Coordinates of C-alpha atoms in Angstrom, one line a residue:
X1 CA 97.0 100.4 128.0
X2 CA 101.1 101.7 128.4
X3 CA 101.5 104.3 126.3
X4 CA 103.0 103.6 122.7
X5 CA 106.2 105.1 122.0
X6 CA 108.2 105.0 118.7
X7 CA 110.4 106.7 116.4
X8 CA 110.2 110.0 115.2
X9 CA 113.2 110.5 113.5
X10 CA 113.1 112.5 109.9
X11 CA 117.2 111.5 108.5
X12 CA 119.8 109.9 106.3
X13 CA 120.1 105.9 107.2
X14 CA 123.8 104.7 107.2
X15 CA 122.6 101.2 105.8
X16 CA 124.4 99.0 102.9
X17 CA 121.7 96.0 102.7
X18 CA 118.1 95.0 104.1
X19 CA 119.9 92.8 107.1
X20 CA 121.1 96.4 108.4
X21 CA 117.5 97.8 108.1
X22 CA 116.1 94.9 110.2
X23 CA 118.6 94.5 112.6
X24 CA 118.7 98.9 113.6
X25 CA 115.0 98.6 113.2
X26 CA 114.7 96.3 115.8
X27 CA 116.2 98.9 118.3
X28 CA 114.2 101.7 117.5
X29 CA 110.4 100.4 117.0
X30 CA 109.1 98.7 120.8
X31 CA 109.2 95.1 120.8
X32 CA 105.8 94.2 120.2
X33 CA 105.3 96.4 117.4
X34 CA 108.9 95.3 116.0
X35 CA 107.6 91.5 116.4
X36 CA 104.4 92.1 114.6
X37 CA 106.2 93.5 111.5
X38 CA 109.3 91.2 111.5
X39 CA 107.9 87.8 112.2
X40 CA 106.0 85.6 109.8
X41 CA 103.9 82.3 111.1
X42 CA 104.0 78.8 112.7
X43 CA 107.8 78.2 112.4
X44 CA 108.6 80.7 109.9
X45 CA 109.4 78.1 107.0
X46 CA 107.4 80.0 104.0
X47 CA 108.7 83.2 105.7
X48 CA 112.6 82.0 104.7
X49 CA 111.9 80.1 101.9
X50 CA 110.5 83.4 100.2
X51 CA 114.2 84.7 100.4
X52 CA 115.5 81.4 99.9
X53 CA 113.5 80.3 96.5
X54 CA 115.1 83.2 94.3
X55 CA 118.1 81.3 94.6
X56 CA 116.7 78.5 92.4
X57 CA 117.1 80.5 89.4
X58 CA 120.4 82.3 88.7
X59 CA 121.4 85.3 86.4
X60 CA 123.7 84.4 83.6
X61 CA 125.8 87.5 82.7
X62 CA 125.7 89.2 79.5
X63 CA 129.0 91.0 77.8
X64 CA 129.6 92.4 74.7
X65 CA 125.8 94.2 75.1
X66 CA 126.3 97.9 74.2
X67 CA 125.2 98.3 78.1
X68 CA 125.4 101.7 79.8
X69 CA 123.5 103.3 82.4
X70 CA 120.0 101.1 82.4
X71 CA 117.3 102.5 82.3
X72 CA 114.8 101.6 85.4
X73 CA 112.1 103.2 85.0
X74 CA 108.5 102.5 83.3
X75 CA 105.3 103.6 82.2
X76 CA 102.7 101.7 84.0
X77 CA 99.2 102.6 82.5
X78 CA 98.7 106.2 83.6
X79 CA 101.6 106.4 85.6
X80 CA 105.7 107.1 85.3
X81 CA 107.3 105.5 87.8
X82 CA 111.2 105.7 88.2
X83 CA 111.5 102.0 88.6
X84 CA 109.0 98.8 88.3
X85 CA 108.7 98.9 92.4
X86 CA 106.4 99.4 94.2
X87 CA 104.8 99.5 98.4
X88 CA 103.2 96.7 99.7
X89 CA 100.0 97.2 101.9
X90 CA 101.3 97.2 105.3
X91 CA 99.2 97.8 108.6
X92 CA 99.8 100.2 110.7
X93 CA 102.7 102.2 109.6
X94 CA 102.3 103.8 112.9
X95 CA 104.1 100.8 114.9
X96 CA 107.2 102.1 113.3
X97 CA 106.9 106.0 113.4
X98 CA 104.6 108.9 114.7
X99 CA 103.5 110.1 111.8
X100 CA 103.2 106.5 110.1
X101 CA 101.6 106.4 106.8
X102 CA 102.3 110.1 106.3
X103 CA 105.8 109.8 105.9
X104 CA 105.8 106.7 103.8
X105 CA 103.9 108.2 101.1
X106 CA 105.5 111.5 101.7
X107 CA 108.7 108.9 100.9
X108 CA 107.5 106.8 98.1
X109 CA 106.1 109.8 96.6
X110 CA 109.6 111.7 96.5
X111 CA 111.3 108.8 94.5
X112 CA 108.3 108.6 91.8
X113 CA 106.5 105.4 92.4
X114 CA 103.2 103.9 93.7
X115 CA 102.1 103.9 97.2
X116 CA 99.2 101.2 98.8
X117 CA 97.6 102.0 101.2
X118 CA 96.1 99.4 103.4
X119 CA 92.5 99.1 105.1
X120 CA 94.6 98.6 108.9
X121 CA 96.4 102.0 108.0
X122 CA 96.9 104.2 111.0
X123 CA 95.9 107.0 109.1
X124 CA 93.3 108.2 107.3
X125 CA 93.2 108.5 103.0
X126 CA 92.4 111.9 103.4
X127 CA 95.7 112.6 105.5
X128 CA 97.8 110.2 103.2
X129 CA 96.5 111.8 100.1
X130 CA 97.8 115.2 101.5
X131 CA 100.8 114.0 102.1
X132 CA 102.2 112.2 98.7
X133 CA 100.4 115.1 97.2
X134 CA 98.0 116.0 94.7
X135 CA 99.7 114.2 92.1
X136 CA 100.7 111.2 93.6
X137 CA 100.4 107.6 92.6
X138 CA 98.4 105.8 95.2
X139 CA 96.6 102.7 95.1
X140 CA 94.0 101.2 98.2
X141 CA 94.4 97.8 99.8
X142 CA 91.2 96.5 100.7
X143 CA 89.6 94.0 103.7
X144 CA 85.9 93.9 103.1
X145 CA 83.6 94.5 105.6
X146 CA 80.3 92.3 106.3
X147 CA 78.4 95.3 105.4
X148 CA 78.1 96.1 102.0
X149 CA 76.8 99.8 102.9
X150 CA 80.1 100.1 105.1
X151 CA 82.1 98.7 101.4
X152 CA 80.5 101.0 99.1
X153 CA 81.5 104.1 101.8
X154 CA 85.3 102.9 102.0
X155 CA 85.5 102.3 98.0
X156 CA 83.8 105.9 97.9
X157 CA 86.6 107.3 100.2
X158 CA 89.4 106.0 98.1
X159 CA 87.8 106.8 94.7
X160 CA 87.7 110.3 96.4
X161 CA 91.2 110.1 97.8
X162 CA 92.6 109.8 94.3
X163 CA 93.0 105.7 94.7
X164 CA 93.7 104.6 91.3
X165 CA 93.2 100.7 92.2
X166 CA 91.2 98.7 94.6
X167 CA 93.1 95.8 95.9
X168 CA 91.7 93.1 97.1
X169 CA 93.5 90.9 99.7
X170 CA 92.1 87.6 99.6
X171 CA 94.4 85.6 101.3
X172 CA 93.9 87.4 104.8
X173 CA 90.4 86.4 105.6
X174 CA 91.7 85.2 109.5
X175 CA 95.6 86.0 111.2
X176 CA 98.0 83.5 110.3
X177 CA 99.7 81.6 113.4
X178 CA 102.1 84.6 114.0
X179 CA 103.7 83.5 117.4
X180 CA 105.7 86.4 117.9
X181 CA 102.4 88.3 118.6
X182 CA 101.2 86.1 121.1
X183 CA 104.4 85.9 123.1
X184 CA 104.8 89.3 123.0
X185 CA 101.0 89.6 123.6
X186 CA 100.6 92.1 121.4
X187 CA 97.3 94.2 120.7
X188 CA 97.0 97.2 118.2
X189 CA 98.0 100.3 120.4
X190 CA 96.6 102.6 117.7
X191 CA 93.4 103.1 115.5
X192 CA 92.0 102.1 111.9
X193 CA 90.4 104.8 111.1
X194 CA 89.2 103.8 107.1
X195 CA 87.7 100.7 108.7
X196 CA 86.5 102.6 111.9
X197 CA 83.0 101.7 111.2
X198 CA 83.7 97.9 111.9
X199 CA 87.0 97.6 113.7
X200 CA 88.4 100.2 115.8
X201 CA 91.6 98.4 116.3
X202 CA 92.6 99.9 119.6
X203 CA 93.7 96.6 121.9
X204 CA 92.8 94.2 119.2
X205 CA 95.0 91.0 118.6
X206 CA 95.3 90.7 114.4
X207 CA 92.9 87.6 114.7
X208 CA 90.2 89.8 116.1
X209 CA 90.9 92.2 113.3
X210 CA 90.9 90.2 110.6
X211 CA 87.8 88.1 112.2
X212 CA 86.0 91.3 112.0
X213 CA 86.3 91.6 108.1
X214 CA 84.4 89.6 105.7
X215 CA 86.2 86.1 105.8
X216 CA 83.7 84.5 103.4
X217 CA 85.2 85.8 99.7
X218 CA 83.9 84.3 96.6
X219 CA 84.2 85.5 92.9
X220 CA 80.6 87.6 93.6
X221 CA 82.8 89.8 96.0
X222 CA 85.5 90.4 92.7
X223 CA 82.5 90.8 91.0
X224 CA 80.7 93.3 93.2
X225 CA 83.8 95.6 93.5
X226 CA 84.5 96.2 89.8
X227 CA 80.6 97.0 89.7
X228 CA 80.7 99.3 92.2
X229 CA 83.7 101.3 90.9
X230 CA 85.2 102.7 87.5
X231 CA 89.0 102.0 88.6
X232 CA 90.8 98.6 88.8
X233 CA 90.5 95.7 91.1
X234 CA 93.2 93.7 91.7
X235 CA 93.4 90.4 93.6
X236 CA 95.9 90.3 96.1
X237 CA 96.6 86.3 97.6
X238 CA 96.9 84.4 94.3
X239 CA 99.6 82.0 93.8
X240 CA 97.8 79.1 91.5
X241 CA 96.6 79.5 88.0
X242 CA 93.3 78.2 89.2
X243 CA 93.0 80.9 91.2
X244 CA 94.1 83.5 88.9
X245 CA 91.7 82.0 86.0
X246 CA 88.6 82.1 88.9
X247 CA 89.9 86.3 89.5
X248 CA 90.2 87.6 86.0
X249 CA 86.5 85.3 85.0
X250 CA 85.1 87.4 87.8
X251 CA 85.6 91.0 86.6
X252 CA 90.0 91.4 88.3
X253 CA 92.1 93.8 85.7
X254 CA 95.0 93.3 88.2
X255 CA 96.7 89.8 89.5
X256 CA 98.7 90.1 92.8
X257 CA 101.1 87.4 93.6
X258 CA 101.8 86.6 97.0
X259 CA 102.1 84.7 100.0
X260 CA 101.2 87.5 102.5
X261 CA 104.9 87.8 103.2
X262 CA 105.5 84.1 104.6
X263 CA 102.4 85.9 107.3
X264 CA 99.5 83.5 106.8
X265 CA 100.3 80.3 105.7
X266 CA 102.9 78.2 106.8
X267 CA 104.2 75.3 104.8
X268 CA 102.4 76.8 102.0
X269 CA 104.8 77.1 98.7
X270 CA 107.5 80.4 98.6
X271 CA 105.6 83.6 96.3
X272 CA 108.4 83.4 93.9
X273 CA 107.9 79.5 93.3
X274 CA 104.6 80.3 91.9
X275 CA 105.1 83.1 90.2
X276 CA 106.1 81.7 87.2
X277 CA 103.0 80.1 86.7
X278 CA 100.8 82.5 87.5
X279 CA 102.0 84.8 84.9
X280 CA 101.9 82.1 82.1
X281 CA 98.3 81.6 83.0
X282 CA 97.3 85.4 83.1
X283 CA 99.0 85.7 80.0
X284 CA 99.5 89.1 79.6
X285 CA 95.7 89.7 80.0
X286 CA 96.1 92.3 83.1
X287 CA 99.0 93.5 85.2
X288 CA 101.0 91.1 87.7
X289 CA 101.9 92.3 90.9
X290 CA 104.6 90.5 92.7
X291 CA 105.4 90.3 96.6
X292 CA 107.2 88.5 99.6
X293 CA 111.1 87.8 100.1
X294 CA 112.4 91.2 97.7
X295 CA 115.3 91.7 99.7
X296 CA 118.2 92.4 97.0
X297 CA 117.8 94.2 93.2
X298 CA 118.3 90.9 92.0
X299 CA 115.5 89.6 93.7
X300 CA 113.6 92.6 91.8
X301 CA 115.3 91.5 88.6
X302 CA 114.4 88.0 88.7
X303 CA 110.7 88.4 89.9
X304 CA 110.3 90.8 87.0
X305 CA 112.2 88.0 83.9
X306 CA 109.8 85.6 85.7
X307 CA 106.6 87.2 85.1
X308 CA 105.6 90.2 87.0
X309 CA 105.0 93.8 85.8
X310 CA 105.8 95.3 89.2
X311 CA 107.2 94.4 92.4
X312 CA 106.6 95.6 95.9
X313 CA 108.3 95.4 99.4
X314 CA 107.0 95.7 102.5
X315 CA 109.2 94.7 105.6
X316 CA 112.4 96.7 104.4
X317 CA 110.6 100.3 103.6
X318 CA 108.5 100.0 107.2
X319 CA 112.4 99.9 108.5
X320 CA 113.3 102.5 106.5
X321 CA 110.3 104.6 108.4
X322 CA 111.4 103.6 111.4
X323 CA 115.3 104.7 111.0
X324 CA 114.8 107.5 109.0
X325 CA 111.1 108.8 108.3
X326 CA 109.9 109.8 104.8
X327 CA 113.7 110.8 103.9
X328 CA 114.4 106.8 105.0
X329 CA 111.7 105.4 102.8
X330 CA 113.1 106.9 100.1
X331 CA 116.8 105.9 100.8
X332 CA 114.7 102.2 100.6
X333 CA 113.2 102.2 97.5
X334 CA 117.0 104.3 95.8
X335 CA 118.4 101.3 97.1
X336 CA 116.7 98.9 95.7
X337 CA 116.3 100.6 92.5
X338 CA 120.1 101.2 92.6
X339 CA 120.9 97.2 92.5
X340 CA 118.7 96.7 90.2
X341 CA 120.2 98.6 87.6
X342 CA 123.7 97.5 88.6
X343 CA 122.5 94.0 88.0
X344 CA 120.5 95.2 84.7
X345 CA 124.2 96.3 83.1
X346 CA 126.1 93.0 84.6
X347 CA 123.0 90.9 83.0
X348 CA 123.7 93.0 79.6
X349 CA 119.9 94.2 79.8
X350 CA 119.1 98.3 79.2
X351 CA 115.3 98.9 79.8
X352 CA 112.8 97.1 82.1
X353 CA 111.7 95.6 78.7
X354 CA 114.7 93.9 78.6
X355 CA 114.7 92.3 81.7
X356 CA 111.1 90.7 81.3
X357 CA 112.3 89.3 77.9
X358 CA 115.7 87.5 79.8
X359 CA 115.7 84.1 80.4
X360 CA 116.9 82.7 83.8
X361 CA 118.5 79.5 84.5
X362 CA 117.7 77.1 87.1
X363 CA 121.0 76.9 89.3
X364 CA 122.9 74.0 89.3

């Protein structure tokens, strides 16, 4: 296998939107890697309608407000974060820089919010742990393995590792039709080492990966988690109320809307179409996590008035690694926390609080 080469820079970005990210990204991280991050499936349609579908609702402005330097940030069970957003689990941070997962949580951990890491990681918890520190807020994606000794050893690690959730990903149980992969014939160049004792990962296609997890999920699975562990489970994949109903019946304190960033399902409906109804049908019974398309603050803003206690992003902080390291990850998540609140104070809203209670309008 030719030797995988990427970025190793630790620096300032001179970015002004995500579009910049992507497009410097692209010349930094090699192609194949750069493809497997960027791309989505079949012929991308869910990819650009999860961008495009926040423009369905629009952001009536509010004057006369007694506005003034919004507040962002939140308490979030245990945890202060300095703004209601979060990081996505995302393979294989490594694609985009040598020291991978390492520097994102270094990065995430700098600006005060939570970090997930994922089952593909390119590190080990143990090594990500170190470096967000001691303190820092760090959640655990999870792909189940066949082997239910091999789960009870990985939910063990991350229990250990300071994980203060379990996330299930539910809508991953086989690779989506990503055809950037395949015409870049791309295979992992790197390990999984928290999965090592069923997928190495080393010159594996994603479908061999994922086929190598347990594909066959079923409420027992929810159920068998949150028995096997004191900390939350969330459900990561739902974007039905049916589906959210059949989580929470079977033991999920968490809900985690999303489409798998446009990855897995093609033709399938944009994450913040359902978003909406989601949140009605959890009802404020557990916490709503929202992902796929967060490319502007008021994407953040209107994912939040629709429903969601947090938010996460995934394609534009893996950029961020790639341009700038840890320092570049946070630049990412200032960035999006910095629109946010400029579009807080031009909506005439002053805490998070405030923005869940504001009512968008369908555009015209």
């Amino acid at each position: 296998m030719t030797e995988y080469i990427t970025s190793e820079r630790e620096q300032k970005i001179d970015f002004v939107n995500t579009t910049d990210l992507e497009e410097g990204a692209a010349k930094v991280i090699p192609k194949g890697g750069y493809g497997y991050i960027q791309s989505g499936a079949g012929d991308l349609i869910t990819y650009k309608n999860n961008v495009k579908a926040f423009d369905k609702k629009v952001i009536v402005p509010g004057v006369l407000r007694d506005v003034e330097d919004p507040d962002t940030s939140v308490d979030f069970q245990d945890m202060h974060l300095t703004a209601p957003i979060i990081m996505a689990p995302v393979a294989a941070h490594g694609l985009a820089h040598v020291e991978g997962e390492k520097y994102s949580a270094k990065g995430v951990s700098n600006f005060g919010s939570i970090f997930t890491a994922s089952s593909f990681a390119s590190t080990t918890l143990e090594d990500i742990r170190e470096a967000g520190g001691q303190d820092a807020n760090q959640w655990f994606q999870f792909y189940m393995s066949k082997d239910n000794g091999i789960n009870d050893q990985i939910i063990e690690t991350a229990e250990r590792n300071g994980s203060k959730a379990i996330v299930l990903t539910a809508d991953a149980t086989l690779g989506g039709n990503r055809e950037a992969d395949k015409r870049n014939h791309f295979t992992f160049p790197l390990p999984m080492p928290i999965v090592a004792a069923y997928q190495s990962g080393v010159g594996q296609t994603m479908d061999a990966v994922y086929k190598s997890a347990k594909q066959k999920l079923a409420p027992r699975d929810v159920e068998y988690i949150a028995s096997h562990t004191d900390i939350p489970v969330y459900v990561k994949g739902v974007q039905s109320a049916e589906d959210a109903y059949r989580s929470l019946e079977s033991g999920a304190r968490g809900i985690w809307v999303t489409n798998h960033g446009g990855r897995q399902l093609d033709g399938g409906p944009a994450a913040f179409e359902s978003l909406e109804t989601v949140a009605e049908a959890v009802n404020g019974r557990a916490p709503v996590v929202f992902d796929s398309g967060i490319r502007r603050g008021q994407h953040a803003f209107k994912a939040l008035a629709s429903g969601a206690d947090l938010v996460a992003i995934g394609r534009p902080a893996i950029y961020g690694l790639a341009l700038g390291g840890a320092t570049g990850v946070e630049q990412v998540f200032n960035f999006f926390k910095d629109e946010l609140a400029l579009v807080m104070q031009l909506a005439g809203t002053q805490t998070i609080d405030d923005v869940r209670k504001f009512t968008l309008r369908d555009a015209w």
